[in-house]
CSV table of C-alpha atoms in Angstrom, one decimal:
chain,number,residue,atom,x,y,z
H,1030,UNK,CA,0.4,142.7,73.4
H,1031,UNK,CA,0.2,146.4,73.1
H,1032,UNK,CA,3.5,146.3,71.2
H,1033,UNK,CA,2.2,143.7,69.0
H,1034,UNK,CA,-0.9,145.2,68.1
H,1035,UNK,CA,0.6,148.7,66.9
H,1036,UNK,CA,2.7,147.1,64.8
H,1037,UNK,CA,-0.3,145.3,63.5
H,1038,UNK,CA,-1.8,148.0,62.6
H,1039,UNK,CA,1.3,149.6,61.0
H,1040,UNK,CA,1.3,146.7,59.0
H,1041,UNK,CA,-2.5,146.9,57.6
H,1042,UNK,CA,-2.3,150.9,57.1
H,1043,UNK,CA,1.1,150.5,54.5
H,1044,UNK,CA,-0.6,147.7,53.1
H,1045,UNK,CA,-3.7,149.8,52.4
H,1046,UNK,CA,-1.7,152.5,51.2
H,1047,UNK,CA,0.3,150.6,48.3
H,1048,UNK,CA,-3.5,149.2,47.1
H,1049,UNK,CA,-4.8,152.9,46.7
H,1050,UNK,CA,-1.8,154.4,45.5
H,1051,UNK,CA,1.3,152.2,44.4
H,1052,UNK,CA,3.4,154.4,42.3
H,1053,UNK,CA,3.0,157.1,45.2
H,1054,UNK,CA,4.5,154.9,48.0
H,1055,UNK,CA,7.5,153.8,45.6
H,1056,UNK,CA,7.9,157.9,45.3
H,1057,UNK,CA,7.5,158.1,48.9
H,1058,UNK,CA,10.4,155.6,50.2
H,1059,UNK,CA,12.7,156.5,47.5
H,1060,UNK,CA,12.5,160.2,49.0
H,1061,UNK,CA,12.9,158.9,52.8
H,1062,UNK,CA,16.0,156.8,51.4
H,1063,UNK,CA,17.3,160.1,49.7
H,1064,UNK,CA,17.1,162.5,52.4
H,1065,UNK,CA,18.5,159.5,54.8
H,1066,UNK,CA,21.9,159.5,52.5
H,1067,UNK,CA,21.8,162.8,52.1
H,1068,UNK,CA,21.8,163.1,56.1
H,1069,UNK,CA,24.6,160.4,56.0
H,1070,UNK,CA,27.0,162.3,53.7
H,1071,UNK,CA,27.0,165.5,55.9
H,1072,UNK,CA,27.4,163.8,58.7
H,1073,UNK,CA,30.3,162.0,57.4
H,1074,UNK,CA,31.7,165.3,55.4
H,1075,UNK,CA,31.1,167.9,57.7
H,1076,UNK,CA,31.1,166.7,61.2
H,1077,UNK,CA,33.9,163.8,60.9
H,1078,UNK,CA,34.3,163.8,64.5
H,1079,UNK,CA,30.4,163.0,65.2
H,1080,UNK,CA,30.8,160.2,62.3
H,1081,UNK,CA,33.6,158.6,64.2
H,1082,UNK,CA,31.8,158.6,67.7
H,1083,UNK,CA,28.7,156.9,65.9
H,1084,UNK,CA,31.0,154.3,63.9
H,1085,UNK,CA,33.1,153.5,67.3
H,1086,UNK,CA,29.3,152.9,69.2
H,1087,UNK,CA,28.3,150.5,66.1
H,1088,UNK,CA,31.4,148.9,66.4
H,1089,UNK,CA,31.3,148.3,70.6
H,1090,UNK,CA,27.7,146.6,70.5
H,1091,UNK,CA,28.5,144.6,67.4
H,1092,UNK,CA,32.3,143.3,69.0
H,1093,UNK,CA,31.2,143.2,72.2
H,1094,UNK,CA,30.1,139.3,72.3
H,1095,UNK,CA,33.2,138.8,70.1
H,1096,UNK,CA,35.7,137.2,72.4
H,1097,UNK,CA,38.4,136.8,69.1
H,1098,UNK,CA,38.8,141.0,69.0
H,1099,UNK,CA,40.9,142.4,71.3
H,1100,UNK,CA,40.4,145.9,71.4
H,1101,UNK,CA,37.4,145.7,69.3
H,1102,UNK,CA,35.4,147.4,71.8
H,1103,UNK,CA,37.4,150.4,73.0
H,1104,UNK,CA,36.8,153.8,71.7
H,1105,UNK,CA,39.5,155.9,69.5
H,1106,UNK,CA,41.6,158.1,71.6
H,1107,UNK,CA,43.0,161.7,70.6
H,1108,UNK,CA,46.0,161.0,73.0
H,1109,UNK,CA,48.9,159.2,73.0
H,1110,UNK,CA,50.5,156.5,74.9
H,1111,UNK,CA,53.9,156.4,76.7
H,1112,UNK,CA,56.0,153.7,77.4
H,1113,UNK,CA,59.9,153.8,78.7
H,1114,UNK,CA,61.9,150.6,79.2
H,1115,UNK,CA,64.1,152.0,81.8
H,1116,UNK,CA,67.9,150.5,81.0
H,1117,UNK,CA,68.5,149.3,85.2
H,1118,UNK,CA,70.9,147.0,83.0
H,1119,UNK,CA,70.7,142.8,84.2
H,1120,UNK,CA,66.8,144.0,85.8
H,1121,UNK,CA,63.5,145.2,84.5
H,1122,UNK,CA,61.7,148.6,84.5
H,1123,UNK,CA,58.7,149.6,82.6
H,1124,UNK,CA,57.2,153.1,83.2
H,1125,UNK,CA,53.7,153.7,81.4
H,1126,UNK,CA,52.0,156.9,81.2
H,1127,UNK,CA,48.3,156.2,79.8
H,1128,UNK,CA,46.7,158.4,77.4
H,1129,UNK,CA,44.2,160.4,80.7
H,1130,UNK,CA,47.5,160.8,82.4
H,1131,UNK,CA,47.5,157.9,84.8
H,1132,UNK,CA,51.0,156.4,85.3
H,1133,UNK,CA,51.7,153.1,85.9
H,1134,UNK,CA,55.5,151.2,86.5
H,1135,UNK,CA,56.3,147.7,86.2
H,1136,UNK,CA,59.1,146.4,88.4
H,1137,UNK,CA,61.8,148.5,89.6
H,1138,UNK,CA,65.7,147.0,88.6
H,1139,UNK,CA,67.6,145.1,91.0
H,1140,UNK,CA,69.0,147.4,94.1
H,1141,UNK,CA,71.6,150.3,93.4
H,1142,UNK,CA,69.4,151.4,90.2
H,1143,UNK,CA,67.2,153.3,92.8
H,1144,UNK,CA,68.9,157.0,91.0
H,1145,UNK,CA,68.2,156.1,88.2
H,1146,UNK,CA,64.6,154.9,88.6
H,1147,UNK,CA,63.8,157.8,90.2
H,1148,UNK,CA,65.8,159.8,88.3
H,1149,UNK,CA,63.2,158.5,85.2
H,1150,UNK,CA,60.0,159.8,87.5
H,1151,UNK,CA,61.3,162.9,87.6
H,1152,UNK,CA,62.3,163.7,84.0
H,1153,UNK,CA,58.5,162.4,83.5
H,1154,UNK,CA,57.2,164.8,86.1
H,1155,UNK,CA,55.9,161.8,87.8
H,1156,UNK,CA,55.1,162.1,91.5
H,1157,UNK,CA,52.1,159.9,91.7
H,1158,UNK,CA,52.3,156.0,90.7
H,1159,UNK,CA,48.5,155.2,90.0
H,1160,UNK,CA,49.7,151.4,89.2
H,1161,UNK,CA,52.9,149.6,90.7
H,1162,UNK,CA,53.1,145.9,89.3
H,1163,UNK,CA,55.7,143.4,90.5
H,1164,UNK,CA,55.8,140.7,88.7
H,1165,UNK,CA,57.5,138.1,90.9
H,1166,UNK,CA,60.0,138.6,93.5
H,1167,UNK,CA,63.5,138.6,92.3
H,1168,UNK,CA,65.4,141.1,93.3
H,1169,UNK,CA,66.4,142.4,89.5
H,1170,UNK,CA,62.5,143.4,89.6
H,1171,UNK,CA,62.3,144.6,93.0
H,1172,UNK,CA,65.3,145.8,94.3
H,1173,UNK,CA,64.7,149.3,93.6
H,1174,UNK,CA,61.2,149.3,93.5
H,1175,UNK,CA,61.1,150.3,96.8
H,1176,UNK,CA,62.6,153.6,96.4
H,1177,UNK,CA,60.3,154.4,93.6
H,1178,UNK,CA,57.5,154.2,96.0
H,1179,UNK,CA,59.0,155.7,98.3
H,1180,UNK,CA,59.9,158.6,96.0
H,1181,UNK,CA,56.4,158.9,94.6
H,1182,UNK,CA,53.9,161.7,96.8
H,1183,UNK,CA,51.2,159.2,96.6
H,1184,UNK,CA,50.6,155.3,95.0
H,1185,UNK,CA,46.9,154.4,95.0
H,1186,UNK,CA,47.5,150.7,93.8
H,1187,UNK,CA,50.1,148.0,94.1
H,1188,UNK,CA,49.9,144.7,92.9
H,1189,UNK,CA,52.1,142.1,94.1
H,1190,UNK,CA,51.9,137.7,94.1
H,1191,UNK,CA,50.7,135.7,97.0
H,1192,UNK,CA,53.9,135.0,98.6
H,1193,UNK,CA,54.5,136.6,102.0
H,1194,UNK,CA,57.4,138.2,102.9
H,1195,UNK,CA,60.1,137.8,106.0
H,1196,UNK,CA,58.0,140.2,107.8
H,1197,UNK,CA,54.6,140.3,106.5
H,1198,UNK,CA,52.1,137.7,105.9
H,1199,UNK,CA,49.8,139.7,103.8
H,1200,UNK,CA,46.7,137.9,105.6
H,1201,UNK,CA,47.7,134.9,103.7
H,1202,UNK,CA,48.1,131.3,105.7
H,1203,UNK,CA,50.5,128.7,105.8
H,1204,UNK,CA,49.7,126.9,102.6
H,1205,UNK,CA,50.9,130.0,100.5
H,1206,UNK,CA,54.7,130.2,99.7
H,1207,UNK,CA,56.8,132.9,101.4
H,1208,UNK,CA,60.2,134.4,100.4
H,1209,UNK,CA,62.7,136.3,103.1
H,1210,UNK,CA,64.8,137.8,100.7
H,1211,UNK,CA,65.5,141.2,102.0
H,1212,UNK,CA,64.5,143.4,99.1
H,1213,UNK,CA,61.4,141.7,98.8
H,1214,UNK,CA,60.7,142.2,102.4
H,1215,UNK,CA,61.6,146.0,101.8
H,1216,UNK,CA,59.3,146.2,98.9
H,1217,UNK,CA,56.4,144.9,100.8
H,1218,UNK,CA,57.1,147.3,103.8
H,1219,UNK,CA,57.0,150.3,101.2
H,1220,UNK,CA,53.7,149.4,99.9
H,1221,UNK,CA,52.1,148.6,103.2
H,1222,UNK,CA,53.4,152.1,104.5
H,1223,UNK,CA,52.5,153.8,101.1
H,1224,UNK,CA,49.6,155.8,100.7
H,1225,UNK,CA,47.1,158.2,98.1
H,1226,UNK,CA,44.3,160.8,98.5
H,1227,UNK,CA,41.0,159.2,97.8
H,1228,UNK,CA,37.9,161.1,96.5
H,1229,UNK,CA,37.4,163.3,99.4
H,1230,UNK,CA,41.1,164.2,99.3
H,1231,UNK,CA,42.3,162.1,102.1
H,1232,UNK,CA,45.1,160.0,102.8
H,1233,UNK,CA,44.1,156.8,102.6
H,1234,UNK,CA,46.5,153.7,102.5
H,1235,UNK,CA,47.5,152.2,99.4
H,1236,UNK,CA,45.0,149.2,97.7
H,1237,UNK,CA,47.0,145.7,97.9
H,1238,UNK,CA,46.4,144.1,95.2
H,1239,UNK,CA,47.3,140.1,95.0
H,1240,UNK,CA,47.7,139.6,91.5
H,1241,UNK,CA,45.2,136.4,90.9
H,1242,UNK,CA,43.5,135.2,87.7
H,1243,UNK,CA,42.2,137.8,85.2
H,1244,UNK,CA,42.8,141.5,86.4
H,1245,UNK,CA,41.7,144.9,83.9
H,1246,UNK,CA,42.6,148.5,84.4
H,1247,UNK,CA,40.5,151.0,81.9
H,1248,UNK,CA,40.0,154.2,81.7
H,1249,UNK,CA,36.3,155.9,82.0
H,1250,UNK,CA,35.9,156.4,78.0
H,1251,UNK,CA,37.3,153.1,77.4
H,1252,UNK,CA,40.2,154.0,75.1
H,1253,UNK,CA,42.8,151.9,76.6
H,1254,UNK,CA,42.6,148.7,78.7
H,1255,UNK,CA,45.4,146.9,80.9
H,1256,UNK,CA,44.8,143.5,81.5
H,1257,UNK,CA,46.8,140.7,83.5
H,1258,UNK,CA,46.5,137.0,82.9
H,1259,UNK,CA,47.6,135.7,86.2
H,1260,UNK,CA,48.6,132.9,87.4
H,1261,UNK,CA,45.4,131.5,89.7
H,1262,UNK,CA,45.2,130.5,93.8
H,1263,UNK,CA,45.9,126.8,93.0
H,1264,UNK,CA,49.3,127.5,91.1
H,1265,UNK,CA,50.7,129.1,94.8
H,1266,UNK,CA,49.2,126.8,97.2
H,1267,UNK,CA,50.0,123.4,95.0
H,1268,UNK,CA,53.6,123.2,96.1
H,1269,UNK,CA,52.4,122.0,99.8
H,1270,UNK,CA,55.7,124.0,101.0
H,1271,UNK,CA,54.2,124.5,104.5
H,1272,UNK,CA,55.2,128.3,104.7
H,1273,UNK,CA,58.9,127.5,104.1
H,1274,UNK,CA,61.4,129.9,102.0
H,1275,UNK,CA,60.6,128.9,98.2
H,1276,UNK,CA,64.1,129.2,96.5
H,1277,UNK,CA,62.4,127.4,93.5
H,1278,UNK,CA,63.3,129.9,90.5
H,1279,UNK,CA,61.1,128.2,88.3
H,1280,UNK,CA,58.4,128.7,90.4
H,1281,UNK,CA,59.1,132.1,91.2
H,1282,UNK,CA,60.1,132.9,87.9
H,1283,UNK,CA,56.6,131.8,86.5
H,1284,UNK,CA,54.7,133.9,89.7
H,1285,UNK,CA,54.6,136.5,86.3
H,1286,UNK,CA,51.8,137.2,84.7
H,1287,UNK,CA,51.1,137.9,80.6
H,1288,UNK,CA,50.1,141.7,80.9
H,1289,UNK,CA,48.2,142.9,77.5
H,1290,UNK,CA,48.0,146.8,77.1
H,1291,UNK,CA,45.3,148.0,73.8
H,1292,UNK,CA,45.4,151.4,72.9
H,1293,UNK,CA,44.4,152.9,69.4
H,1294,UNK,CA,44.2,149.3,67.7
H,1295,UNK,CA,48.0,148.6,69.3
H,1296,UNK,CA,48.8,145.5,71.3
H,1297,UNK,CA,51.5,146.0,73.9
H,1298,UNK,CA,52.9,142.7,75.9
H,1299,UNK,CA,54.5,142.5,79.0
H,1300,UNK,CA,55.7,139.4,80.5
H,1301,UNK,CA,58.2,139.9,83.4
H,1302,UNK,CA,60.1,136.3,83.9
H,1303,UNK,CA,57.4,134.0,82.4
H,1304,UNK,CA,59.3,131.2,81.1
H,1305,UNK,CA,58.8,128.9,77.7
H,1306,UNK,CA,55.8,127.9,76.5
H,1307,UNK,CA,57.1,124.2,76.4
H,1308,UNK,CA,57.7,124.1,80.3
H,1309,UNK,CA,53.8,122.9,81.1
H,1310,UNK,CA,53.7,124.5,84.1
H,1311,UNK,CA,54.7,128.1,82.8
H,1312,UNK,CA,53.3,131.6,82.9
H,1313,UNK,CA,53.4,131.5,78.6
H,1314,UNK,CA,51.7,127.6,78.7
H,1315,UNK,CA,49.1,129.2,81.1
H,1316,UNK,CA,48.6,132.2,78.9
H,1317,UNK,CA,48.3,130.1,75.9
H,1318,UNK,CA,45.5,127.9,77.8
H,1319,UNK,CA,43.7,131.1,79.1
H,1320,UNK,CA,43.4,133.1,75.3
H,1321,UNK,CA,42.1,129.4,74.0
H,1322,UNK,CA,39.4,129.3,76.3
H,1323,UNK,CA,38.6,132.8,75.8
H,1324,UNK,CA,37.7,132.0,72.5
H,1325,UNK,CA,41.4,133.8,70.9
H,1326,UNK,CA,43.4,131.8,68.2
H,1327,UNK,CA,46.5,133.2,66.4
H,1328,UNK,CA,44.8,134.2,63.6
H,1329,UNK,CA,42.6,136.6,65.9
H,1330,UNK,CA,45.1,137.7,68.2
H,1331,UNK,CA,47.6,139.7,66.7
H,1332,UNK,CA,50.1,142.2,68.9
H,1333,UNK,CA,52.7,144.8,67.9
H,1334,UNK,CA,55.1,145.3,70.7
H,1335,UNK,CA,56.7,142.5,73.0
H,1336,UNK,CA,58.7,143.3,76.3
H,1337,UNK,CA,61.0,139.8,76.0
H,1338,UNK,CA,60.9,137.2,78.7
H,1339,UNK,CA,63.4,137.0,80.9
H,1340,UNK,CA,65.8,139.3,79.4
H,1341,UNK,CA,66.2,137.2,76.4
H,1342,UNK,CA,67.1,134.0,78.8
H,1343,UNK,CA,66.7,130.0,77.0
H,1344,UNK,CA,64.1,128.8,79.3
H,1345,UNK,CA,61.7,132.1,77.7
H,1346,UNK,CA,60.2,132.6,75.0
H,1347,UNK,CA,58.6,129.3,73.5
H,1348,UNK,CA,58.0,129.6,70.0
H,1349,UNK,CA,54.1,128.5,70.6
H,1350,UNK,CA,53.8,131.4,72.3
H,1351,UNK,CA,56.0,133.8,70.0
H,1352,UNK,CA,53.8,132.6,67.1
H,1353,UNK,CA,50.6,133.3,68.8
H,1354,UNK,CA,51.3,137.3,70.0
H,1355,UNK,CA,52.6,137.7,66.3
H,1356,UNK,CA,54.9,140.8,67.2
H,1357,UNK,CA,57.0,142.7,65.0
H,1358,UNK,CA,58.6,144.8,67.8
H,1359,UNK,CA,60.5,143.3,70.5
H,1360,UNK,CA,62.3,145.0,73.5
H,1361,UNK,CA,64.9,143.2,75.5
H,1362,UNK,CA,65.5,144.5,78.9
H,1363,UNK,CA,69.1,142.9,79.7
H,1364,UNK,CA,72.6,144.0,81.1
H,1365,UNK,CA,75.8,142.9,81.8
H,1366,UNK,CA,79.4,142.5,80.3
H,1367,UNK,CA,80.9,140.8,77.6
H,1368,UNK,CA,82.7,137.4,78.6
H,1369,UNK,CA,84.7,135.4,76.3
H,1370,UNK,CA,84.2,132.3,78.9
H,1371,UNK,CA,80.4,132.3,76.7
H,1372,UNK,CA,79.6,131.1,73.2
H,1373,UNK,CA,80.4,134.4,70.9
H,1374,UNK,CA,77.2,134.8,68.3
H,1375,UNK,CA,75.4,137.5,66.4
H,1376,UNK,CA,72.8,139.8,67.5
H,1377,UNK,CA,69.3,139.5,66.1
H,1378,UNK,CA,68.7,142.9,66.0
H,1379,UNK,CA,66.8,146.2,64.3
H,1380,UNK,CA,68.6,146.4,60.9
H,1381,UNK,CA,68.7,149.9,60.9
H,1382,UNK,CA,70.9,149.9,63.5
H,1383,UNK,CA,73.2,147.6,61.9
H,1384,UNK,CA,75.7,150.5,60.3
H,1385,UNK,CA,77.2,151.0,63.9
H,1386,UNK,CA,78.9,147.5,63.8
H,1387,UNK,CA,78.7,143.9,63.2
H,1388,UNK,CA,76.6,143.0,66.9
H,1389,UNK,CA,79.0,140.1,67.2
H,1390,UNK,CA,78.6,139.6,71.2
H,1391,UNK,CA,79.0,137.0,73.9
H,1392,UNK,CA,75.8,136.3,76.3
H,1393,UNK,CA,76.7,138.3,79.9
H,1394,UNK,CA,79.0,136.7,82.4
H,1395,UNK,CA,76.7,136.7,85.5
H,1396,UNK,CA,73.5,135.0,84.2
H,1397,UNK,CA,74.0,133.8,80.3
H,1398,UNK,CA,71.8,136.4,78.9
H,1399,UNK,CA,70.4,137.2,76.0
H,1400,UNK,CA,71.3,133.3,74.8
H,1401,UNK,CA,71.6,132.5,71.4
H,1402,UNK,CA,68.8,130.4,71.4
H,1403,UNK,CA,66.4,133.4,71.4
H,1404,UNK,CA,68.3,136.2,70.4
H,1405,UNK,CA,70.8,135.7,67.9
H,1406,UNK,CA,70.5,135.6,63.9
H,1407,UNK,CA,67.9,132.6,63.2
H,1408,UNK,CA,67.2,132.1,67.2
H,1409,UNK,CA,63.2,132.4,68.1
H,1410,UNK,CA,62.9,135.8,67.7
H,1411,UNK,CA,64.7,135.8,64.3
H,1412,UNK,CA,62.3,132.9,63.2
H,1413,UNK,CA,59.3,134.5,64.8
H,1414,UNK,CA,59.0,136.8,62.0
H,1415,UNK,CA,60.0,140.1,64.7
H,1416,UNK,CA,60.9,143.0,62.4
H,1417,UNK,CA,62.8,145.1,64.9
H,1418,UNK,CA,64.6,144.0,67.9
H,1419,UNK,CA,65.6,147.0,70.6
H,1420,UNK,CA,68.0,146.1,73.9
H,1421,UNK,CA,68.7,148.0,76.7
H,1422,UNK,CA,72.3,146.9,77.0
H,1423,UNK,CA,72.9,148.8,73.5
H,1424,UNK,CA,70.2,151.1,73.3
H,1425,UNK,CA,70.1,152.2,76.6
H,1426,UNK,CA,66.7,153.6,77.6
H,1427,UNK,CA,63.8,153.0,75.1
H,1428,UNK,CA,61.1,154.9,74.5
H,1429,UNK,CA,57.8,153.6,72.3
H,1430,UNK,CA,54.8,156.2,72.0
H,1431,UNK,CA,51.4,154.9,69.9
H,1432,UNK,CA,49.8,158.4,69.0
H,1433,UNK,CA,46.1,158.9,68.4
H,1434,UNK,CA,46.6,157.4,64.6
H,1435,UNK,CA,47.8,154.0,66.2
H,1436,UNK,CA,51.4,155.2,64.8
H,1437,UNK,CA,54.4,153.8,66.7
H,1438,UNK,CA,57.6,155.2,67.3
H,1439,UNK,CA,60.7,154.3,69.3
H,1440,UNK,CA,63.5,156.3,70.3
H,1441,UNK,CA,66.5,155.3,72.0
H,1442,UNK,CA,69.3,157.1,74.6
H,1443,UNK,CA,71.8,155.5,72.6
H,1444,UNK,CA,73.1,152.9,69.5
H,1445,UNK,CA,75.6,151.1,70.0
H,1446,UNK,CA,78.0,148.0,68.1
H,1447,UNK,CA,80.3,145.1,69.4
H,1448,UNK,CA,83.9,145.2,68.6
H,1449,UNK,CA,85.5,142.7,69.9
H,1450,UNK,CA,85.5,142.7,73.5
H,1451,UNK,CA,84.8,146.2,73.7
H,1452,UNK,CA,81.3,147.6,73.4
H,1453,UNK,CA,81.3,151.3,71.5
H,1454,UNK,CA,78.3,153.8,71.8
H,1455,UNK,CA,77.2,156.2,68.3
C-alpha cells in the first residue's frame, strides 16, 4: 500500500506541474533525455569494456527464460578455448583446456596409446585432470585412459556409465548392466584409487560421477558451459540382464552421451559412439527428443564444430541429427590401414587440403571405418552442408582454439593424400 501511494502522489505532483507550467516540463524531459544520451555515448565511447559488461547483464535476464538460445546467457570471455583431438588412431581422445585453466579429457584411445596420451598432457603442461569423461566402455575409449589418470598429480572428477565392472560394483545392484572386460576394469580401479586436494588442500578421493540425465560444468563468471545429455536410469536397467556380461554393442555403444561445449557464441559437440538418429533407441534419437522438449528446434540450435560418431562408422550420424546441430566443422577421430578387400571411394574432406592428392581411400580393414555412407563425396556429412572435414588418420593430431572474438582456428600435425595403396604425409 505504501508503494502504491507514493506512486500516487508522484502521479498528482507531475500532473500539477504540466497545468502550471507546460512548456517548462517539455524543456525539462527533453534535458533529462539529453544528458541520459549523452551519459550513454561516453559510456559506450570511452569505457567499451563497462558498455559490454552492461549489454552482456541485459542480455542474461532478457535470454534467461529463453530455452531456444544456447549460450544466450553466458558472459563474453577475454580467453580462449583449447581443444586437441589426440590421433590414438582406430580410438578416441579429446583433451580440453577451458578458458580459467581447468582441463578436462574425453576418453583415452584403446591400450598401447598410453605414450602417446600422456605424452599430449605433458606437452600441455597438464598434471591435473579437473574433468575425465568416458563415454561408454569400449576399449578404443578406455584402454589408455587409465594411464592418463594415472599420470595426472591429481583428478577431482570422473564421470563414467552405470555399468559395473569385473571388480567393482560401483554401489549399483543387480538390475544394472556390468562389463568384465579388463581395461574397463582397470579404468575403474584408477579412478576409485585416484585422488585431488580439496579446498583446505587435502587429499581427498576423486568425485564418481555416474553420467545420468542432464549434467553442466560452468565456470564462476559463466563464460563457458559443458553440458551432457545422458542417457537416463531406465535406459540401463531396461535390459532385465540380471547382472550378466552385456556384450550388446549397440547398447553399449549408445551408453554415450551428446556433450555440448559454448564458449564465446561457439557450439562444440561431442558424441563418443552414439549411433544414428534412425535407430529409436539411440544416444542421437534421445538427444533429438531431449533438445525438443527443451523447447530447441533447428532453426534455434545452431553449432560450429562436430567430433563425428563413431569414427565416421554407418550406424552414426543420422541425417535428422546432422541437420539439427547444423555444423560446418567436423572432426573424425579414426585409424587404421588401407584394405583393398573394402569398397575404394573418395574422401569428403576440407578442400583446402585437397592439393596433397586425390583422397581416393578404402574404409580400414579392422572395423569398416570411416564408411562411405557418411564420409565420402555426397555421403551425410557431404549432404549435411559441413564445410570442412578434418581426420585424424590424415591429419594426425588436431587442434581447434575459439579466441575471445568467437574466431576458430584449426591446426593440424600433419596433411596427408591417398595414392593408391600407399598413404603419403606433406
Amino acid at each position: 500500500m505504501a508503494k502504491k501511494s507514493a506512486q500516487s502522489q508522484v502521479t498528482k505532483a507531475v500532473k500539477k506541474a504540466a497545468k502550471k507550467n507546460p512548456k517548462g516540463l517539455i524543456i525539462a524531459i527533453i534535458a533529462i533525455v539529453l544528458i541520459i544520451a549523452i551519459a550513454v555515448a561516453v559510456v559506450y565511447f570511452v569505457f567499451p569494456d563497462t558498455w559490454n559488461s552492461i549489454m552482456s547483464m541485459i542480455n542474461q535476464d532478457k535470454n534467461t527464460s529463453d530455452p531456444a538460445s544456447p549460450s544466450s546467457n553466458l558472459v563474453h570471455s577475454d580467453g580462449t578455448l583449447f581443444v586437441e583431438y589426440v590421433d590414438v588412431e582406430q580410438g578416441d581422445c579429446q583433451i580440453i583446456i577451458f578458458p580459467d585453466g581447468k582441463t578436462m579429457m574425453i576418453d583415452g584411445g584403446d591400450t598401447g596409446y598410453a605414450a602417446k596420451v600422456q605424452q599430449a598432457m605433458d606437452d600441455l603442461s597438464i598434471t591435473t585432470l579437473d574433468y575425465v569423461v568416458l563415454t561408454h566402455t569400449d576399449a578404443d575409449h578406455c584402454g589408455s585412459l587409465d594411464d592418463a589418470i594415472n599420470h595426472a598429480e591429481y583428478v577431482e572428477n570422473v564421470y563414467l556409465p552405470k555399468i559395473k565392472s569385473k571388480d567393482y560394483d560401483l554401489g549399483l545392484s543387480s538390475s544394472y548392466p556390468k562389463k568384465t572386460a579388463v581395461v574397463y576394469n582397470n579404468f575403474v580401479k584408477a579412478a576409485k584409487n585416484a585422488v585431488y586436494k580439496d579446498a583446505d588442500d587435502k587429499e581427498t578421493p576423486t568425485n564418481l560421477i555416474f553420467t545420468e540425465d542432464i549434467i553442466t560444468i560452468e565456470d564462476e563468471a559463466h563464460t563457458y558451459k559443458f553440458t551432457m545429455y545422458c542417457r537416463n536410469d531406465a535406459y540401463y536397467t531396461s535390459r532385465g540382464i540380471e547382472d550378466e556380461d552385456v556384450k550388446d554393442a549397440h547398447f553399449l555403444n549408445d551408453v554415450s552421451p551428446i556433450c555440448v561445449l559454448e564458449f564465446n557464441g561457439r557450439i562444440m559437440v561431442f558424441t563418443g559412439d552414439a549411433n544414428k538418429s534412425s535407430i529409436k533407441t539411440s544416444s542421437e534419437k534421445a538427444f533429438l527428443d531431449r533438445m525438443q522438449a527443451l523447447g530447441y528446434t533447428d532453426d534455434t540450435f545452431d553449432a560450429d564444430v562436430l567430433k563425428v560418431p563413431h569414427h565416421g562408422g554407418r550406424d552414426s550420424s543420422g541425417a535428422d541429427f546432422l541437420d539439427f546441430i547444423d555444423c560446418e566443422y567436423a572432426i573424425v577421430c579414426v585409424g587404421g590401414t588401407q584394405s583393398s578387400e573394402n569398397t575404394e571411394y573418395a574422401l569428403f574432406i576440407n578442400e583446402t587440403l585437397k592439393d596433397a592428392g586425390d583422397y581416393m581411400i578404402y574404409e580400414n580393414a579392422k572395423y569398416g571405418h570411416p564408411t562411405h555412407e557418411v564420409c565420402a563425396e555426397n555421403g551425410r556429412l557431404d549432404e549435411a552442408g559441413i564445410q570442412y572435414a578434418y581426420y585424424t588418420w590424415f591429419n594426425g593430431d588436431i587442434t581447434c582454439t575459439i579466441d575471445r572474438d568467437g574466431n576458430i582456428t584449426f591446426a593440424c600435425s600433419k596433411n596427408a593424400s591417398s595414392s593408391g595403396s600407399e598413404i603419403t604425409f606433406a
